[in-house]
Amino acid sequence: MEKHAGFMKALKCRECGREYPLTANHVCEFDFGPLEVVYDYDRIRHSLTRASIQARPKSMWRFRELLPVAGEPTVGLEVGCTPLLKADRLARRLGIRELWIKNDAVNYPTLSFKDRVVSVALSRAKELGFTTVACASTGNLANSVAANAAAAGLNAYVFIPSDLEQSKVVNSLIYGGHVIGIKGHYDEVNRLCAEIAGKYPWAFVNVNMRPYYAEGSKSMGLEIVEQLGWRIPAHTVVCMASGSLLTKIYKSYQEAMKLGLAPEARPRIHGAQATGCSPISTAQKAGMDFFKPVKPNTIAKSLAIGTPADGFYALRVMKDTGGSAEDVSDDEIRDGIKLLAECEGIFAETAGGVTVGVARKLIASGAIPADDSAVLCITGNGLKTLDAVVGHAGYTREIRPSLREFEALLDAEEHAPARA
Ligand SMILES: *Cc1c(COP(=O)(O)O)cnc(C)c1O
Ligand SMILES: [Zn+2]
């Protein structure tokens, strides 16, 4: 064991169980299984209690013992503790008794849940002595690595497919790091990054740092549990790209139960994808344990991973918890974005439209019973995917600055308001 490992014990292969030291390493050399951080839960139990959590500042780091840094975190100290709001109007529209929105569209600093994984990965990268950080990204990860690296004084190389939404590109460039557009889809970007990671001494947050990075997603689930008054939700709907977030939400619920933070429950975890890139939901619906890789074609670019690294484990979580999966078309994604905006005043990106659209289908089919309670994980902000909704959000009506023209416009409305 490393001398200063904090509450971590080792990295452990998810397939064969072999243990590895806590370095920048993500794959077992015997069977190529993914490595995962294991913790000393007996020690954590003594220092992580409801009371100790509630006495700490409002950020994801209030769950510090369950996050893989050895010392104190140094990057992203303000990340997390986003709102969990009771969505009564949306609940009525979707036909469910109780509905909650976990709103990472307003996460700090780059308006997506990726700030959680990046603050963990960069804090750990600094501990391990790296000065350059990098990532393969579908957009939000690039934004977050670029921003958090700038604030931490780290060198950044972010790799993205060259056809991303303009806002995601600009939101990466503005921080002054190196942004490299690859003429290809995400899976090709990722393959290139695996090669680069083997050659350069860089901390690739979702390649060689992946075991640490992925653990950051647990904070979203732990916050949900705390914000529900230390209760595990019956149903959670999570959108899937690589499938990592979904598996880590479940892990966080299991840890909350194991540590006595929440009473035992049987949470069901449901996965959401876009029909234009649905390797995981397609496999789940067919009852398969393995997915078939696809070539993405969807407006939900942040979820466009055709060969999802954690797809196999996401399928297992849905199977083990009695969850289900669905996917939605581009039009249904836009409908989902509009529905959430009109009911709750939240403008989510395309991934959020996927989550809302899929929740609607799962409630309609009874996979999520109408008399039950569900949490929807909204993971990114609509201002970053304007391209997807321009021309679909309605139109402005233009008049000259004249009261007469305004009242003519009102008179033309079907339900004109009463005049004074
Ligand atoms: C990356 C991302 C996800 C899902 O990520 P996983 O790879 O499945 O962990 C979900 N929503 C948004 C907006 C994302 O950027
Ligand atoms: Zn192994």
PDB file of N, CA and C in Angstrom, residues 98-136:
ATOM      1  N   GLU A  98     -44.392  11.254  -7.783  1.00  0.00           N
ATOM      2  CA  GLU A  98     -43.345  12.119  -7.226  1.00  0.00           C
ATOM      3  C   GLU A  98     -42.122  12.092  -8.128  1.00  0.00           C
ATOM      4  N   LEU A  99     -41.621  13.296  -8.446  1.00  0.00           N
ATOM      5  CA  LEU A  99     -40.480  13.382  -9.363  1.00  0.00           C
ATOM      6  C   LEU A  99     -39.487  14.427  -8.858  1.00  0.00           C
ATOM      7  N   TRP A 100     -38.209  14.104  -8.967  1.00  0.00           N
ATOM      8  CA  TRP A 100     -37.145  15.025  -8.549  1.00  0.00           C
ATOM      9  C   TRP A 100     -36.177  15.227  -9.705  1.00  0.00           C
ATOM     10  N   ILE A 101     -35.632  16.439  -9.792  1.00  0.00           N
ATOM     11  CA  ILE A 101     -34.600  16.742 -10.788  1.00  0.00           C
ATOM     12  C   ILE A 101     -33.302  17.047 -10.057  1.00  0.00           C
ATOM     13  N   LYS A 102     -32.255  16.274 -10.329  1.00  0.00           N
ATOM     14  CA  LYS A 102     -30.914  16.625  -9.839  1.00  0.00           C
ATOM     15  C   LYS A 102     -30.258  17.446 -10.935  1.00  0.00           C
ATOM     16  N   ASN A 103     -30.035  18.726 -10.646  1.00  0.00           N
ATOM     17  CA  ASN A 103     -29.726  19.670 -11.717  1.00  0.00           C
ATOM     18  C   ASN A 103     -28.247  20.020 -11.845  1.00  0.00           C
ATOM     19  N   ASP A 104     -27.496  19.165 -12.536  1.00  0.00           N
ATOM     20  CA  ASP A 104     -26.088  19.463 -12.798  1.00  0.00           C
ATOM     21  C   ASP A 104     -25.901  20.362 -14.030  1.00  0.00           C
ATOM     22  N   ALA A 105     -27.008  20.839 -14.599  1.00  0.00           N
ATOM     23  CA  ALA A 105     -26.887  21.859 -15.656  1.00  0.00           C
ATOM     24  C   ALA A 105     -26.290  23.139 -15.084  1.00  0.00           C
ATOM     25  N   VAL A 106     -26.350  23.287 -13.758  1.00  0.00           N
ATOM     26  CA  VAL A 106     -25.769  24.473 -13.121  1.00  0.00           C
ATOM     27  C   VAL A 106     -24.563  24.124 -12.240  1.00  0.00           C
ATOM     28  N   ASN A 107     -23.899  23.029 -12.573  1.00  0.00           N
ATOM     29  CA  ASN A 107     -22.693  22.684 -11.815  1.00  0.00           C
ATOM     30  C   ASN A 107     -21.597  23.725 -12.085  1.00  0.00           C
ATOM     31  N   TYR A 108     -20.667  23.829 -11.144  1.00  0.00           N
ATOM     32  CA  TYR A 108     -19.592  24.809 -11.235  1.00  0.00           C
ATOM     33  C   TYR A 108     -18.281  24.103 -11.579  1.00  0.00           C
ATOM     34  N   PRO A 109     -17.432  24.644 -12.447  1.00  0.00           N
ATOM     35  CA  PRO A 109     -17.570  25.921 -13.160  1.00  0.00           C
ATOM     36  C   PRO A 109     -18.076  25.797 -14.597  1.00  0.00           C
ATOM     37  N   THR A 110     -18.226  24.610 -15.182  1.00  0.00           N
ATOM     38  CA  THR A 110     -18.518  24.556 -16.629  1.00  0.00           C
ATOM     39  C   THR A 110     -19.874  23.945 -16.963  1.00  0.00           C
ATOM     40  N   LEU A 111     -20.805  23.956 -16.005  1.00  0.00           N
ATOM     41  CA  LEU A 111     -22.216  23.671 -16.300  1.00  0.00           C
ATOM     42  C   LEU A 111     -22.493  22.260 -16.803  1.00  0.00           C
ATOM     43  N   SER A 112     -21.762  21.276 -16.267  1.00  0.00           N
ATOM     44  CA  SER A 112     -22.139  19.878 -16.512  1.00  0.00           C
ATOM     45  C   SER A 112     -21.601  19.013 -15.373  1.00  0.00           C
ATOM     46  N   PHE A 113     -22.095  17.776 -15.306  1.00  0.00           N
ATOM     47  CA  PHE A 113     -21.640  16.882 -14.231  1.00  0.00           C
ATOM     48  C   PHE A 113     -20.160  16.563 -14.375  1.00  0.00           C
ATOM     49  N   LYS A 114     -19.561  16.807 -15.545  1.00  0.00           N
ATOM     50  CA  LYS A 114     -18.153  16.479 -15.760  1.00  0.00           C
ATOM     51  C   LYS A 114     -17.211  17.230 -14.802  1.00  0.00           C
ATOM     52  N   ASP A 115     -17.660  18.362 -14.240  1.00  0.00           N
ATOM     53  CA  ASP A 115     -16.790  19.055 -13.278  1.00  0.00           C
ATOM     54  C   ASP A 115     -16.512  18.170 -12.059  1.00  0.00           C
ATOM     55  N   ARG A 116     -17.425  17.248 -11.775  1.00  0.00           N
ATOM     56  CA  ARG A 116     -17.206  16.330 -10.640  1.00  0.00           C
ATOM     57  C   ARG A 116     -16.031  15.395 -10.913  1.00  0.00           C
ATOM     58  N   VAL A 117     -16.059  14.732 -12.065  1.00  0.00           N
ATOM     59  CA  VAL A 117     -15.005  13.761 -12.381  1.00  0.00           C
ATOM     60  C   VAL A 117     -13.667  14.446 -12.611  1.00  0.00           C
ATOM     61  N   VAL A 118     -13.713  15.654 -13.176  1.00  0.00           N
ATOM     62  CA  VAL A 118     -12.467  16.358 -13.479  1.00  0.00           C
ATOM     63  C   VAL A 118     -11.796  16.872 -12.207  1.00  0.00           C
ATOM     64  N   SER A 119     -12.567  17.358 -11.250  1.00  0.00           N
ATOM     65  CA  SER A 119     -11.914  17.854 -10.034  1.00  0.00           C
ATOM     66  C   SER A 119     -11.209  16.715  -9.299  1.00  0.00           C
ATOM     67  N   VAL A 120     -11.802  15.533  -9.333  1.00  0.00           N
ATOM     68  CA  VAL A 120     -11.136  14.375  -8.721  1.00  0.00           C
ATOM     69  C   VAL A 120      -9.892  13.988  -9.522  1.00  0.00           C
ATOM     70  N   ALA A 121     -10.044  13.867 -10.839  1.00  0.00           N
ATOM     71  CA  ALA A 121      -8.916  13.413 -11.674  1.00  0.00           C
ATOM     72  C   ALA A 121      -7.734  14.379 -11.592  1.00  0.00           C
ATOM     73  N   LEU A 122      -8.025  15.694 -11.600  1.00  0.00           N
ATOM     74  CA  LEU A 122      -6.914  16.655 -11.573  1.00  0.00           C
ATOM     75  C   LEU A 122      -6.288  16.750 -10.175  1.00  0.00           C
ATOM     76  N   SER A 123      -7.104  16.642  -9.143  1.00  0.00           N
ATOM     77  CA  SER A 123      -6.528  16.618  -7.786  1.00  0.00           C
ATOM     78  C   SER A 123      -5.579  15.432  -7.634  1.00  0.00           C
ATOM     79  N   ARG A 124      -6.016  14.268  -8.132  1.00  0.00           N
ATOM     80  CA  ARG A 124      -5.183  13.067  -8.038  1.00  0.00           C
ATOM     81  C   ARG A 124      -3.954  13.183  -8.956  1.00  0.00           C
ATOM     82  N   ALA A 125      -4.139  13.760 -10.153  1.00  0.00           N
ATOM     83  CA  ALA A 125      -3.012  13.924 -11.081  1.00  0.00           C
ATOM     84  C   ALA A 125      -1.912  14.775 -10.434  1.00  0.00           C
ATOM     85  N   LYS A 126      -2.310  15.834  -9.730  1.00  0.00           N
ATOM     86  CA  LYS A 126      -1.313  16.669  -9.058  1.00  0.00           C
ATOM     87  C   LYS A 126      -0.594  15.880  -7.964  1.00  0.00           C
ATOM     88  N   GLU A 127      -1.357  15.074  -7.222  1.00  0.00           N
ATOM     89  CA  GLU A 127      -0.715  14.244  -6.188  1.00  0.00           C
ATOM     90  C   GLU A 127       0.329  13.310  -6.778  1.00  0.00           C
ATOM     91  N   LEU A 128       0.026  12.795  -7.997  1.00  0.00           N
ATOM     92  CA  LEU A 128       0.940  11.839  -8.621  1.00  0.00           C
ATOM     93  C   LEU A 128       2.059  12.536  -9.386  1.00  0.00           C
ATOM     94  N   GLY A 129       2.099  13.875  -9.336  1.00  0.00           N
ATOM     95  CA  GLY A 129       3.226  14.614  -9.898  1.00  0.00           C
ATOM     96  C   GLY A 129       3.094  15.034 -11.345  1.00  0.00           C
ATOM     97  N   PHE A 130       1.907  14.881 -11.938  1.00  0.00           N
ATOM     98  CA  PHE A 130       1.733  15.293 -13.336  1.00  0.00           C
ATOM     99  C   PHE A 130       1.638  16.812 -13.447  1.00  0.00           C
ATOM    100  N   THR A 131       2.159  17.339 -14.566  1.00  0.00           N
ATOM    101  CA  THR A 131       2.008  18.776 -14.833  1.00  0.00           C
ATOM    102  C   THR A 131       1.200  19.019 -16.101  1.00  0.00           C
ATOM    103  N   THR A 132       0.954  17.956 -16.888  1.00  0.00           N
ATOM    104  CA  THR A 132       0.120  18.081 -18.081  1.00  0.00           C
ATOM    105  C   THR A 132      -1.051  17.105 -17.960  1.00  0.00           C
ATOM    106  N   VAL A 133      -2.264  17.628 -18.205  1.00  0.00           N
ATOM    107  CA  VAL A 133      -3.458  16.782 -18.167  1.00  0.00           C
ATOM    108  C   VAL A 133      -4.100  16.786 -19.551  1.00  0.00           C
ATOM    109  N   ALA A 134      -4.868  15.740 -19.838  1.00  0.00           N
ATOM    110  CA  ALA A 134      -5.433  15.595 -21.179  1.00  0.00           C
ATOM    111  C   ALA A 134      -6.714  14.781 -21.097  1.00  0.00           C
ATOM    112  N   CYS A 135      -7.468  14.775 -22.198  1.00  0.00           N
ATOM    113  CA  CYS A 135      -8.679  13.948 -22.239  1.00  0.00           C
ATOM    114  C   CYS A 135      -9.117  13.719 -23.676  1.00  0.00           C
ATOM    115  N   ALA A 136      -9.900  12.642 -23.858  1.00  0.00           N
ATOM    116  CA  ALA A 136     -10.680  12.420 -25.077  1.00  0.00           C
ATOM    117  C   ALA A 136     -12.107  12.750 -24.693  1.00  0.00           C
TER     118      ALA A 136
END
